[in-house]
Amino acid sequence: MTSTRETFQVAPLSRTLMIIEVTLPIILVVLGIYHGFMQTLYRAGVIQSSSFAGLNYYQGLTLHGVINAVVLTTFFGVAFGNAVMQFYLRRPLIGWVHATSTGMMVVGTLIAAVPMLLGLADVLYTFYPPLKAHPAFYIGATLLVVGSWVAFAGWIPLLRSWMQENPGRPLPLAVMGMLVTFIIWFLCTIPLAIEVLFMLIPWSLGWVDSINIPMARTLFWFFGHPLVYFWLLPAYVIYYTILPKEAGGKLYSAYAARLAFLLFLIFSIPVGLHHQYTEPGFDRFWKGVHALLTFGVAIPSFMTAFTLAASLEYAGVRRGAKGLFGWIGRLPWFDGERPLVAYSLAGLLIFIMGGLTGLVNASYNLNQTIHNTGFISGHFHMTVGGPVFLIILGMSLELFSQLTGKPIRGRGWNVAVPYLWMMGIYLFSPAMMVGGLLGQPRRTNMGLSYLDPSSPHFRLDWVVTSYLAAIGGAVMFLAFLIYIGVWIATIAAPAQQSAGELYFSTAESLHPDATTTSIVARLRPWLAIAIILILVSYWMPLQQALRTPENAPPYSPDNPTPLVQVRK
Amino acid sequence: MDRVEKITLMMASGLLGLFFLALLAAAKLQGINVPPCLPPDVKPFSEGRVDTLPDGRRQLFYVARMWRFEPEVVEVPVNKPVDIFLSAADVTHGFYVSWTNTNLMAIPGTVNAYTLKLEKPGVYPIICHEYCGSAHQNMVAYLVAK
């Protein structure tokens, strides 16, 4: 155990690039969060209009999803991965590879932003055809994803050289976690690339008349569910490495942590059909197989809940806690010097309900009651809008502070953000879920019909829940404004440490970690199982999607006439 | 791995196994299921209609299009099974009969199917719950159970 802080000095070029990687998405997220709050007002009927302040509801909903769930998460995964690789492997990134990757991601984001801001891509972040966006939307998104592949490729030489120099050691846990994250990302973005490059782009440019919609949807969800583990696993890395140490203890078991990451590797992809239970065209048997595998991916999360609770209990006892539950009170909940503890704990408290409601969604026939209702939005705001978003906020600020040498200002305000956000979520999400059980649709400008008392479609039974969701939205918006205030205060203050010194406090393992020969220290067998499961679970569904009797031409979201007349 | 962790792992897997068996029981014994896969020779249709089979069973053929359902208002008998078939004439739409398990996607190029039984008389709104363009929020039809 070393007592001195062993930092890693980032090279000047990588430092600049990483500052861009953490700041650009946070700036865009201001717009994404603004429209998140606005949606709750439209849905409650507070705003009864198709647009407000120049932004259409569905245009804003597209921005909300694309910025918050795709741009922010991808940039963060890459920035945090870059930091983890440099710090734990103690090797600089290859400058030109890093510049290429960041450059592609920034250019891709800007290219996709133009049609979204002009209202030429009101297709939401799932961009389900046959609604068609401007080709620049698909091309920009492709560049963003390929830029993240380049970042991943740039880590491989660093990993190889570290392994050659350290033959007797398993990969550091954080490195292994990020490696698994990006293997999942690479595997699942292949079907996305097939959908976008071979179906959507040629079709949006008018080179082909019509495409197979069930096939496009299947390829999308082939990508779309593993995507959520790409969002979640960087947060797990922080929970497993930084949180136990900062809380004052050790990680209960690094061995179990490695096993959890590997279970995610095998179970996170062959599950996409659980988004398509209510669609025709697939045998019930295959929907059931995906349901069973989705239950499988819950196992590593149950393990994580146990390991983290045990680690936090150990930390509390080390801090002098007595009794069965005394450890809870001893944790540094509000320590302004350890803001990641606050961001982590609030995120975990949200994720308990996020995980359990996820099991409801995965539950095959139970999904009939909640598919595409507000229940779904309520659920995923307790996953991607809970632990994922809070860890991204907390860690982005931390990385910015380390990269610029500017200490975080407003430390008390900073640790208030996650708890205020949590209160907002615990108003918003239950309201959305109860509303969903009452039949409220997701992704719908309800103020123009269901929540307008003068409309023939007015639904009195949806009033209470949509107002509660709006109050929750207001609390979350307030939390985010405080967070932006902390950023501005931090930027405005002068640097006090040397810039670009990375440091992550890292917990030791209480129980023995794996050795290099152990099954959880090896990736290849698990990767082989993952690929076999993907092939088995998707072979027949893809065949069945191919049998679709008719293809579909493109449509604009504001016109029922197809943009292309199909030659029959 | 620690003994407590092994126990946790087994308990979590056991619990999930139990949940899964409960879902299968609901599907097999109670008949609560997801939509079936129709044979590929069932072609999408572009006009909504109501049929009555010789034995009196009602069959509703819905077409979802921007931004209405056809037929818009249909009367159905209470407590009798009614077959629903669903096609999309343009983009993807949703079809959710309020307060029931009839929750379907209307996917272009395909036909979806479900059997519905309304147990109480009343008016049941059918909500389009998949974003289908600028007037999506106005896309509602009604079932009247008598």
XYZ file of C-alpha atoms in Angstrom:
714
model
C 0.000 0.000 0.000
C 1.408 3.369 -0.934
C 0.742 6.437 1.122
C 1.686 8.965 -1.562
C -0.768 9.864 -4.328
C 0.594 8.289 -7.464
C -0.876 10.485 -10.161
C -0.538 10.161 -13.935
C 0.446 13.223 -15.944
C -1.618 13.440 -19.152
C 0.240 14.695 -22.252
C -0.800 18.231 -23.363
C -2.619 17.113 -26.552
C -4.603 14.397 -24.760
C -5.363 16.822 -21.954
C -6.950 19.303 -24.352
C -8.875 16.556 -26.137
C -10.181 15.149 -22.854
C -11.334 18.578 -21.695
C -13.367 18.771 -24.924
C -14.721 15.251 -24.334
C -16.126 16.170 -20.912
C -17.253 19.778 -21.540
C -18.920 19.613 -24.963
C -21.569 17.055 -23.908
C -22.289 18.911 -20.663
C -22.951 22.100 -22.663
C -25.312 20.202 -25.003
C -27.036 18.530 -22.067
C -28.273 21.959 -20.924
C -30.596 21.804 -23.933
C -31.381 18.133 -23.342
C -32.366 18.689 -19.704
C -34.276 21.878 -20.498
C -36.532 19.965 -22.819
C -36.846 17.115 -20.337
C -38.481 19.552 -17.935
C -40.547 21.140 -20.707
C -41.944 17.725 -21.695
C -43.373 17.227 -18.216
C -45.171 20.581 -18.604
C -46.614 19.674 -22.026
C -47.669 16.271 -20.738
C -49.470 17.806 -17.749
C -51.323 20.215 -20.035
C -49.583 23.247 -18.482
C -48.424 23.969 -22.032
C -51.142 23.244 -24.594
C -49.258 23.839 -27.784
C -47.221 21.951 -30.346
C -44.168 24.081 -29.603
C -42.801 26.522 -27.053
C -40.102 29.183 -27.495
C -39.368 27.989 -31.028
C -38.881 24.329 -30.122
C -41.441 21.710 -31.183
C -42.375 19.024 -28.612
C -41.178 16.099 -30.738
C -38.092 18.008 -31.908
C -37.231 18.644 -28.254
C -37.952 15.010 -27.416
C -35.491 13.990 -30.141
C -32.863 16.344 -28.696
C -33.589 15.107 -25.156
C -33.028 11.464 -26.120
C -30.151 11.898 -28.546
C -28.149 14.340 -26.400
C -28.755 12.765 -22.980
C -28.764 9.099 -23.898
C -26.408 8.934 -26.877
C -24.080 11.955 -27.108
C -23.448 12.427 -23.370
C -23.072 8.721 -22.617
C -20.799 7.975 -25.582
C -18.518 10.939 -24.905
C -18.412 10.031 -21.224
C -17.656 6.360 -21.883
C -14.757 7.394 -24.118
C -13.443 10.153 -21.809
C -13.623 7.981 -18.700
C -12.131 5.015 -20.594
C -9.270 7.250 -21.771
C -8.659 8.337 -18.172
C -8.836 4.775 -16.782
C -6.452 3.372 -19.405
C -3.883 6.118 -18.888
C -4.059 6.116 -15.092
C -4.084 2.363 -14.383
C -1.863 1.208 -17.242
C 0.439 4.201 -16.672
C 0.866 4.753 -20.386
C 0.049 7.786 -22.568
C -2.597 7.529 -25.279
C -1.357 7.563 -28.857
C -1.782 11.216 -29.812
C -2.961 10.907 -33.413
C -5.392 8.109 -32.591
C -6.834 10.149 -29.734
C -7.143 13.230 -31.963
C -8.828 11.212 -34.742
C -11.326 9.699 -32.333
C -12.274 12.946 -30.593
C -12.362 14.754 -33.929
C -14.779 12.215 -35.455
C -17.030 12.288 -32.411
C -17.182 16.098 -32.290
C -17.743 16.479 -36.048
C -20.352 13.688 -36.025
C -22.234 15.331 -33.161
C -22.262 18.711 -34.923
C -23.378 17.173 -38.245
C -26.273 15.390 -36.505
C -27.134 18.499 -34.452
C -27.871 20.665 -37.511
C -30.890 18.693 -38.842
C -32.172 18.180 -35.295
C -32.057 21.918 -34.534
C -33.648 22.738 -37.905
C -36.513 20.313 -37.239
C -35.462 18.020 -40.112
C -34.984 14.972 -37.885
C -38.008 14.761 -35.570
C -37.678 10.980 -35.365
C -36.721 10.549 -31.674
C -33.560 8.804 -30.570
C -34.821 5.389 -31.727
C -35.315 6.815 -35.296
C -37.785 4.022 -36.145
C -38.345 3.858 -39.892
C -40.446 4.447 -41.971
C -40.306 7.912 -40.354
C -37.322 9.423 -42.118
C -34.781 11.971 -40.920
C -32.435 14.106 -43.008
C -29.468 11.909 -44.096
C -27.083 14.143 -42.092
C -28.726 12.844 -38.890
C -27.751 9.229 -39.661
C -24.322 10.180 -41.039
C -23.470 12.297 -37.969
C -24.550 9.542 -35.579
C -22.403 7.035 -37.510
C -19.334 9.263 -37.183
C -19.936 9.583 -33.429
C -20.070 5.802 -33.022
C -17.098 5.097 -35.289
C -15.095 7.746 -33.369
C -15.725 5.756 -30.193
C -14.486 2.588 -31.955
C -11.262 4.437 -32.818
C -10.791 5.357 -29.153
C -11.239 1.693 -28.202
C -8.760 0.557 -30.870
C -6.252 3.044 -29.449
C -6.330 1.298 -26.067
C -5.312 -2.106 -27.451
C -1.539 -1.351 -27.845
C -1.496 0.053 -24.293
C -3.150 -3.082 -22.955
C -0.786 -5.372 -24.842
C 2.323 -3.610 -23.628
C 1.037 -3.584 -20.025
C 0.311 -7.312 -20.155
C 3.783 -8.058 -21.519
C 5.360 -6.099 -18.691
C 3.091 -7.574 -15.987
C 2.744 -11.268 -16.863
C 1.831 -12.331 -13.335
C -0.972 -9.810 -12.724
C -4.595 -9.782 -13.814
C -5.749 -6.546 -15.462
C -6.588 -3.829 -12.946
C -10.314 -4.129 -12.140
C -11.211 -0.716 -13.600
C -9.370 -1.518 -16.826
C -11.115 -4.864 -17.102
C -14.489 -3.201 -16.504
C -13.933 -0.613 -19.230
C -12.584 -3.278 -21.587
C -15.765 -5.351 -21.121
C -17.847 -2.185 -21.577
C -16.245 -1.440 -24.927
C -16.290 -5.067 -26.134
C -20.069 -5.025 -25.539
C -20.247 -1.641 -27.288
C -18.279 -2.845 -30.285
C -20.303 -6.067 -30.670
C -23.671 -4.338 -30.374
C -22.868 -1.409 -32.657
C -22.232 -3.849 -35.529
C -25.983 -4.523 -36.091
C -26.584 -0.773 -35.677
C -23.990 -0.080 -38.357
C -25.700 -2.617 -40.650
C -29.085 -0.946 -40.088
C -27.773 2.575 -40.632
C -25.236 2.003 -43.414
C -27.058 -0.597 -45.515
C -30.689 0.319 -44.858
C -31.334 3.833 -43.521
C -28.695 5.937 -45.272
C -29.310 4.572 -48.828
C -33.077 4.831 -48.210
C -32.891 8.369 -46.788
C -30.807 9.459 -49.785
C -33.429 7.996 -52.138
C -31.161 5.276 -53.554
C -33.646 2.581 -52.536
C -37.431 2.962 -52.445
C -38.364 0.907 -49.455
C -36.918 -1.148 -46.601
C -37.910 -4.041 -44.345
C -39.253 -2.450 -41.157
C -39.214 -5.483 -38.808
C -35.605 -6.115 -39.853
C -34.636 -2.491 -39.108
C -36.340 -2.685 -35.699
C -34.679 -5.985 -34.845
C -31.241 -4.644 -35.758
C -31.969 -1.513 -33.725
C -32.849 -3.461 -30.555
C -29.967 -5.863 -31.177
C -28.019 -2.672 -30.406
C -30.521 -0.856 -28.210
C -30.506 -3.021 -25.124
C -26.760 -3.691 -24.825
C -26.530 0.091 -25.232
C -27.965 0.448 -21.726
C -25.093 -1.644 -20.327
C -22.671 0.593 -22.206
C -24.286 3.418 -20.206
C -24.315 1.528 -16.928
C -20.964 -0.288 -16.765
C -18.733 2.809 -16.413
C -20.855 3.630 -13.349
C -20.281 0.081 -12.066
C -16.523 0.557 -12.525
C -16.695 3.622 -10.285
C -18.911 1.814 -7.762
C -16.473 -1.087 -7.552
C -13.198 0.847 -7.445
C -13.627 4.406 -6.185
C -16.739 4.259 -3.983
C -15.562 1.646 -1.414
C -12.249 3.496 -0.953
C -13.799 6.958 -0.693
C -16.400 5.616 1.732
C -13.511 4.550 3.955
C -13.350 0.794 3.345
C -12.456 -1.931 0.908
C -14.159 -3.696 -1.979
C -15.777 -6.804 -0.505
C -14.544 -8.998 -3.350
C -12.751 -8.051 -6.557
C -13.256 -11.644 -7.726
C -17.040 -11.238 -7.608
C -16.716 -7.870 -9.346
C -14.841 -9.488 -12.228
C -17.429 -12.246 -12.447
C -20.200 -9.619 -12.595
C -18.527 -7.826 -15.534
C -18.088 -11.136 -17.369
C -21.730 -12.094 -16.834
C -22.663 -8.748 -18.395
C -20.450 -9.637 -21.338
C -22.383 -12.847 -22.022
C -25.924 -11.745 -21.152
C -26.202 -8.108 -22.211
C -26.633 -8.616 -25.978
C -28.913 -11.647 -26.664
C -31.905 -9.896 -25.046
C -33.130 -7.261 -27.527
C -36.379 -9.026 -28.425
C -37.771 -8.053 -25.017
C -38.368 -4.628 -26.605
C -40.396 -6.361 -29.325
C -42.753 -8.628 -27.352
C -45.820 -6.783 -28.697
C -44.708 -7.002 -32.338
C -45.828 -9.594 -34.872
C -43.415 -11.640 -36.914
C -41.468 -13.520 -34.222
C -42.340 -16.842 -32.663
C -43.404 -16.662 -29.035
C -40.680 -19.209 -28.311
C -37.914 -16.748 -29.275
C -39.528 -13.949 -27.316
C -39.467 -16.338 -24.350
C -35.790 -17.164 -24.916
C -34.922 -13.472 -24.834
C -37.048 -13.067 -21.679
C -35.084 -15.837 -19.960
C -31.740 -14.337 -21.019
C -32.882 -10.894 -19.819
C -33.481 -12.463 -16.411
C -29.913 -13.752 -16.703
C -28.554 -10.236 -17.068
C -30.242 -9.342 -13.774
C -27.940 -11.776 -11.927
C -24.777 -9.626 -12.105
C -26.813 -6.650 -10.891
C -28.088 -8.639 -7.905
C -24.454 -9.620 -7.204
C -23.410 -5.991 -7.461
C -26.099 -4.968 -4.990
C -24.732 -7.519 -2.525
C -21.050 -6.707 -3.042
C -21.580 -2.943 -2.785
C -23.778 -3.195 0.302
C -21.163 -5.463 1.926
C -18.376 -3.038 0.987
C -20.276 -0.052 2.359
C -21.105 -1.946 5.550
C -17.396 -2.711 5.966
C -16.612 0.996 5.485
C -19.227 2.004 8.055
C -17.910 -0.508 10.597
C -14.369 0.769 10.051
C -15.715 4.228 10.786
C -16.948 2.965 14.152
C -20.517 1.871 13.409
C -22.339 -0.439 15.867
C -25.319 -2.727 15.375
C -26.909 -4.170 12.275
C -27.698 -0.924 10.453
C -25.368 1.552 12.182
C -23.038 1.546 9.146
C -25.593 3.440 7.095
C -25.356 6.487 9.319
C -21.547 6.455 9.324
C -21.095 6.762 5.568
C -19.814 10.156 4.322
C -23.120 11.033 2.620
C -22.520 14.791 2.513
C -18.722 15.076 2.471
C -17.946 17.938 0.069
C -14.374 16.666 -0.260
C -15.686 13.307 -1.566
C -18.501 14.296 -3.912
C -18.365 10.983 -5.789
C -19.678 9.260 -2.644
C -22.784 11.462 -2.717
C -23.261 10.973 -6.478
C -22.801 7.200 -6.086
C -25.058 6.668 -3.077
C -27.933 8.733 -4.483
C -27.567 6.839 -7.762
C -27.656 3.471 -6.003
C -30.745 4.408 -4.007
C -32.484 5.243 -7.296
C -31.190 2.116 -9.003
C -32.840 -0.246 -6.501
C -36.204 0.670 -8.011
C -34.739 1.051 -11.498
C -33.501 -2.530 -11.484
C -36.687 -4.010 -10.054
C -38.960 -2.200 -12.525
C -36.641 -3.414 -15.276
C -37.523 -6.972 -14.281
C -41.195 -6.069 -14.734
C -40.508 -4.843 -18.280
C -38.524 -7.974 -19.095
C -41.343 -10.204 -17.885
C -42.723 -11.440 -21.204
C -46.557 -11.386 -20.827
C -46.474 -8.888 -17.928
C -45.097 -6.433 -20.485
C -48.563 -6.402 -22.139
C -49.797 -4.052 -19.400
C -46.957 -1.537 -19.621
C -45.399 -1.631 -23.106
C -44.918 1.905 -24.473
C -46.745 3.484 -21.550
C -45.331 6.020 -19.112
C -44.208 3.040 -16.998
C -41.247 2.602 -19.351
C -40.127 6.231 -19.095
C -40.568 6.017 -15.309
C -38.345 2.938 -15.274
C -35.467 4.190 -17.349
C -35.253 7.514 -15.560
C -34.318 5.363 -12.545
C -31.523 3.686 -14.534
C -30.045 5.927 -17.216
C -31.594 8.993 -15.545
C -30.464 7.807 -12.104
C -27.135 6.103 -11.378
C -25.830 6.574 -14.931
C -26.618 10.282 -15.186
C -25.446 11.066 -11.638
C -22.129 9.238 -12.080
C -21.603 11.055 -15.387
C -22.294 14.417 -13.696
C -20.047 13.689 -10.700
C -17.176 12.175 -12.654
C -17.255 14.741 -15.501
C -16.786 17.537 -12.970
C -14.022 15.564 -11.228
C -12.227 14.910 -14.540
C -12.599 18.560 -15.548
C -11.119 19.617 -12.224
C -8.143 17.260 -12.552
C -7.499 18.115 -16.206
C -7.550 21.885 -15.645
C -6.071 21.944 -12.142
C -9.082 23.969 -10.962
C -10.514 22.736 -7.658
C -14.289 22.224 -7.567
C -16.053 25.321 -6.176
C -19.283 25.286 -4.230
C -18.574 21.886 -2.681
C -21.613 21.948 -0.413
C -23.876 22.755 -3.365
C -22.188 20.031 -5.374
C -23.099 17.257 -2.915
C -26.664 18.586 -2.675
C -27.170 18.007 -6.423
C -27.462 14.184 -6.385
C -29.880 14.092 -3.455
C -32.089 16.809 -4.901
C -32.048 14.942 -8.216
C -32.994 11.753 -6.360
C -35.996 13.482 -4.776
C -37.063 14.716 -8.206
C -36.741 11.208 -9.656
C -38.711 9.682 -6.789
C -41.572 12.056 -7.607
C -41.296 11.826 -11.375
C -40.777 8.109 -11.917
C -43.530 6.695 -9.669
C -45.920 9.274 -11.159
C -44.977 8.179 -14.674
C -45.318 4.514 -13.732
C -48.718 4.846 -12.079
C -49.788 6.960 -15.066
C -48.520 4.180 -17.307
C -50.608 1.614 -15.463
C -53.590 3.911 -16.076
C -52.732 3.765 -19.776
C -50.803 7.015 -20.335
C -48.664 6.668 -23.475
C -45.004 7.644 -23.449
C -43.569 10.059 -26.068
C -46.840 11.938 -26.544
C -47.664 15.651 -26.400
C -50.636 15.004 -24.119
C -51.376 18.694 -23.499
C -52.897 18.895 -26.995
C -55.454 16.140 -26.408
C -55.610 13.875 -23.346
C -54.752 16.620 -20.841
C -56.790 19.365 -22.531
C -60.187 19.567 -20.759
C -61.807 20.969 -23.919
C -60.698 17.977 -26.049
C -63.073 15.056 -26.668
C -60.180 12.777 -25.706
C -59.623 14.395 -22.269
C -58.636 11.850 -19.587
C -59.510 12.976 -16.068
C -57.835 9.862 -14.621
C -54.444 11.030 -15.951
C -54.432 14.511 -14.385
C -52.940 13.754 -10.947
C -50.037 11.635 -12.162
C -49.051 14.022 -14.946
C -48.974 16.961 -12.497
C -46.868 14.964 -10.021
C -44.466 14.092 -12.852
C -44.182 17.798 -13.702
C -43.350 18.657 -10.070
C -40.687 15.928 -10.121
C -39.394 17.362 -13.387
C -39.120 20.817 -11.805
C -37.097 19.448 -8.863
C -34.736 17.603 -11.227
C -34.363 20.745 -13.327
C -33.463 22.742 -10.210
C -30.835 20.142 -9.240
C -29.327 20.402 -12.715
C -29.231 24.224 -12.547
C -27.281 24.008 -9.276
C -24.889 21.577 -10.942
C -24.313 24.002 -13.834
C -23.719 26.746 -11.246
C -20.998 24.597 -9.653
C -19.380 24.136 -13.087
C -19.416 27.858 -13.829
C -17.927 28.653 -10.410
C -15.236 26.011 -11.000
C -14.373 27.335 -14.462
C -14.252 30.918 -13.201
C -11.802 30.155 -10.388
C -8.037 30.081 -10.989
C -6.113 26.800 -11.244
C -4.481 25.747 -7.988
C -3.006 22.340 -8.768
C -0.907 21.386 -11.764
C -3.177 20.645 -14.709
C -3.644 17.185 -16.201
C -2.731 15.059 -13.185
C -5.119 12.110 -13.139
C -5.851 10.388 -9.868
C -8.494 7.801 -8.946
C -8.570 6.464 -5.414
C -8.907 2.695 -5.693
C -10.219 0.230 -3.139
C -8.289 -2.901 -2.234
C -10.133 -6.200 -2.202
C -11.138 -7.561 1.209
C -11.428 -11.136 -0.049
C -8.738 -12.470 -2.421
C -8.764 -11.142 -5.983
C -8.358 -13.432 -8.995
C -4.968 -14.645 -10.208
C -4.042 -14.603 -13.913
C -4.911 -18.287 -14.307
C -8.351 -17.853 -12.746
C -11.368 -18.146 -15.029
C -12.530 -14.611 -14.172
C -9.203 -13.110 -15.256
C -9.560 -14.485 -18.783
C -11.738 -12.826 -21.394
C -11.606 -15.191 -24.359
C -13.790 -18.062 -23.056
C -16.454 -15.578 -21.979
C -16.295 -13.766 -25.293
C -16.795 -17.108 -27.060
C -19.890 -17.849 -24.935
C -21.202 -14.339 -25.655
C -20.878 -14.812 -29.411
C -22.509 -18.264 -29.296
C -25.452 -16.897 -27.279
C -25.851 -14.011 -29.736
C -25.896 -16.367 -32.717
C -28.331 -18.809 -31.092
C -30.728 -16.129 -29.838
C -30.765 -14.041 -33.029
C -30.457 -16.619 -35.822
C -34.154 -17.475 -36.038
C -35.575 -14.009 -35.202
C -33.498 -12.494 -38.031
C -34.728 -15.209 -40.417
C -38.289 -14.477 -39.345
C -37.827 -10.727 -39.861
C -36.584 -11.466 -43.397
C -39.961 -13.075 -44.267
C -41.826 -9.745 -43.910
C -44.325 -9.632 -46.828
C -43.956 -5.922 -47.705
C -41.286 -3.221 -47.427
C -42.043 0.419 -46.583
C -41.206 3.723 -48.283
C -40.024 6.752 -46.245
C -42.408 9.234 -44.587
C -41.988 12.720 -43.208
C -43.366 13.082 -39.641
C -45.826 15.760 -40.746
C -47.349 14.202 -43.852
C -49.289 10.946 -44.412
C -48.218 10.757 -48.069
C -45.045 8.727 -48.651
C -41.985 10.683 -49.797
C -41.372 8.086 -52.508
C -43.965 6.243 -54.587
C -42.991 2.590 -54.484
C -42.841 0.871 -57.862
C -44.804 -2.355 -57.544
C -15.418 -16.743 -4.052
C -16.709 -16.047 -0.574
C -19.403 -18.446 0.742
C -21.897 -15.617 1.369
C -21.457 -14.490 -2.221
C -22.171 -17.956 -3.536
C -25.360 -18.035 -1.455
C -26.359 -14.613 -2.813
C -25.728 -15.770 -6.361
C -27.867 -18.874 -5.862
C -30.667 -16.968 -4.143
C -30.781 -14.373 -6.927
C -30.845 -17.058 -9.616
C -33.477 -19.059 -7.724
C -35.713 -16.031 -7.307
C -35.455 -15.186 -10.993
C -36.204 -18.806 -11.876
C -39.320 -18.644 -9.742
C -40.434 -15.422 -11.459
C -39.912 -17.023 -14.847
C -41.993 -20.062 -13.899
C -44.767 -17.711 -12.766
C -44.742 -16.041 -16.199
C -44.914 -19.391 -17.948
C -47.780 -20.457 -15.698
C -49.677 -17.257 -16.556
C -49.085 -17.954 -20.255
C -49.969 -21.658 -20.227
C -52.661 -21.892 -17.554
C -54.351 -18.483 -17.759
C -53.726 -17.832 -21.441
C -52.151 -14.406 -20.838
C -49.631 -14.231 -23.651
C -47.761 -12.007 -26.057
C -49.051 -11.667 -29.660
C -48.503 -14.765 -31.810
C -46.548 -15.028 -35.036
C -48.968 -15.299 -37.977
C -47.887 -17.354 -41.022
C -45.952 -15.241 -43.549
C -48.678 -15.624 -46.199
C -51.015 -13.406 -44.124
C -50.707 -10.175 -46.116
C -51.218 -6.703 -44.657
C -54.598 -5.094 -45.448
C -55.362 -1.441 -46.082
C -59.045 -1.139 -45.160
C -60.523 -1.543 -41.717
C -63.623 -3.710 -41.285
C -65.734 -5.669 -38.784
C -66.554 -9.320 -39.536
C -68.823 -11.724 -37.728
C -68.020 -15.430 -38.009
C -70.864 -17.968 -38.478
C -70.666 -18.816 -34.763
C -71.198 -15.146 -33.902
C -67.581 -14.417 -32.948
C -66.583 -10.834 -33.817
C -63.368 -10.145 -35.776
C -62.063 -6.567 -35.986
C -59.612 -5.627 -38.731
C -57.910 -2.366 -37.768
C -55.780 -0.197 -40.012
C -53.569 2.329 -38.228
C -52.661 5.343 -40.342
C -51.454 8.912 -39.775
C -53.375 9.858 -37.605
C -56.457 7.706 -37.093
C -57.611 4.138 -36.679
C -60.104 2.469 -39.005
C -62.730 1.579 -37.854
C -62.937 4.407 -35.345
C -65.821 3.321 -33.080
C -66.830 -0.328 -32.737
C -69.419 -1.989 -30.528
C -68.421 -5.349 -29.055
C -70.294 -7.775 -26.791
C -69.273 -7.924 -23.128
C -67.477 -11.082 -21.923
C -67.141 -12.593 -25.384
C -63.753 -13.142 -27.052
C -63.134 -10.728 -29.932
C -60.276 -11.249 -32.420
C -58.260 -8.199 -33.337
C -56.071 -7.950 -36.439
C -53.901 -4.902 -36.953
C -52.025 -3.466 -39.936
C -50.198 -0.179 -40.449
C -50.899 1.764 -43.642
C -47.920 4.118 -43.425
C -45.556 4.394 -40.425
C -45.295 2.426 -37.163
C -48.170 2.966 -34.711
C -49.216 1.668 -31.306
C -52.542 0.140 -30.270
C -53.347 0.023 -26.568
C -56.893 -0.697 -25.389
C -57.044 1.184 -22.074
C -57.284 -0.949 -18.900
C -56.637 -4.221 -20.756
C -53.696 -6.422 -21.800
C -54.366 -5.666 -25.460
C -51.156 -3.824 -26.216
C -49.883 -4.143 -29.776
C -47.510 -2.579 -32.250
C -48.734 -1.849 -35.773
C -45.666 -2.467 -37.930
C -45.665 -1.631 -41.668
C -45.618 -4.745 -43.811
C -47.049 -7.050 -41.151
C -50.285 -8.137 -39.459
C -50.512 -8.282 -35.681
C -53.184 -10.265 -33.810
C -54.632 -10.591 -30.325
C -57.796 -11.838 -28.681
C -59.580 -9.441 -26.393
C -62.368 -9.971 -23.854
C -63.936 -6.917 -22.208
C -65.466 -7.914 -18.902
C -67.310 -4.698 -18.028
C -69.656 -2.634 -20.194
C -68.286 0.802 -21.031
C -66.237 2.890 -23.425
C -62.603 1.813 -23.856
C -60.267 4.300 -25.559
C -57.682 2.769 -27.909
C -54.552 4.909 -27.678
C -51.781 5.126 -30.263
C -48.762 4.831 -27.982
C -45.984 4.865 -30.559
C -44.812 8.210 -31.914
C -46.127 8.410 -35.483
C -45.602 12.044 -36.464
C -46.835 15.493 -35.615
C -50.484 14.641 -34.793
C -49.700 11.435 -32.893
C -51.417 12.734 -29.740
C -54.783 12.872 -31.557
C -54.809 9.260 -32.661
C -57.541 7.579 -30.622
C -60.319 5.099 -31.381
C -63.023 3.686 -29.121
C -64.420 0.277 -28.280
C -67.902 0.276 -26.798
C -68.615 -2.860 -24.759
C -72.333 -3.637 -24.373
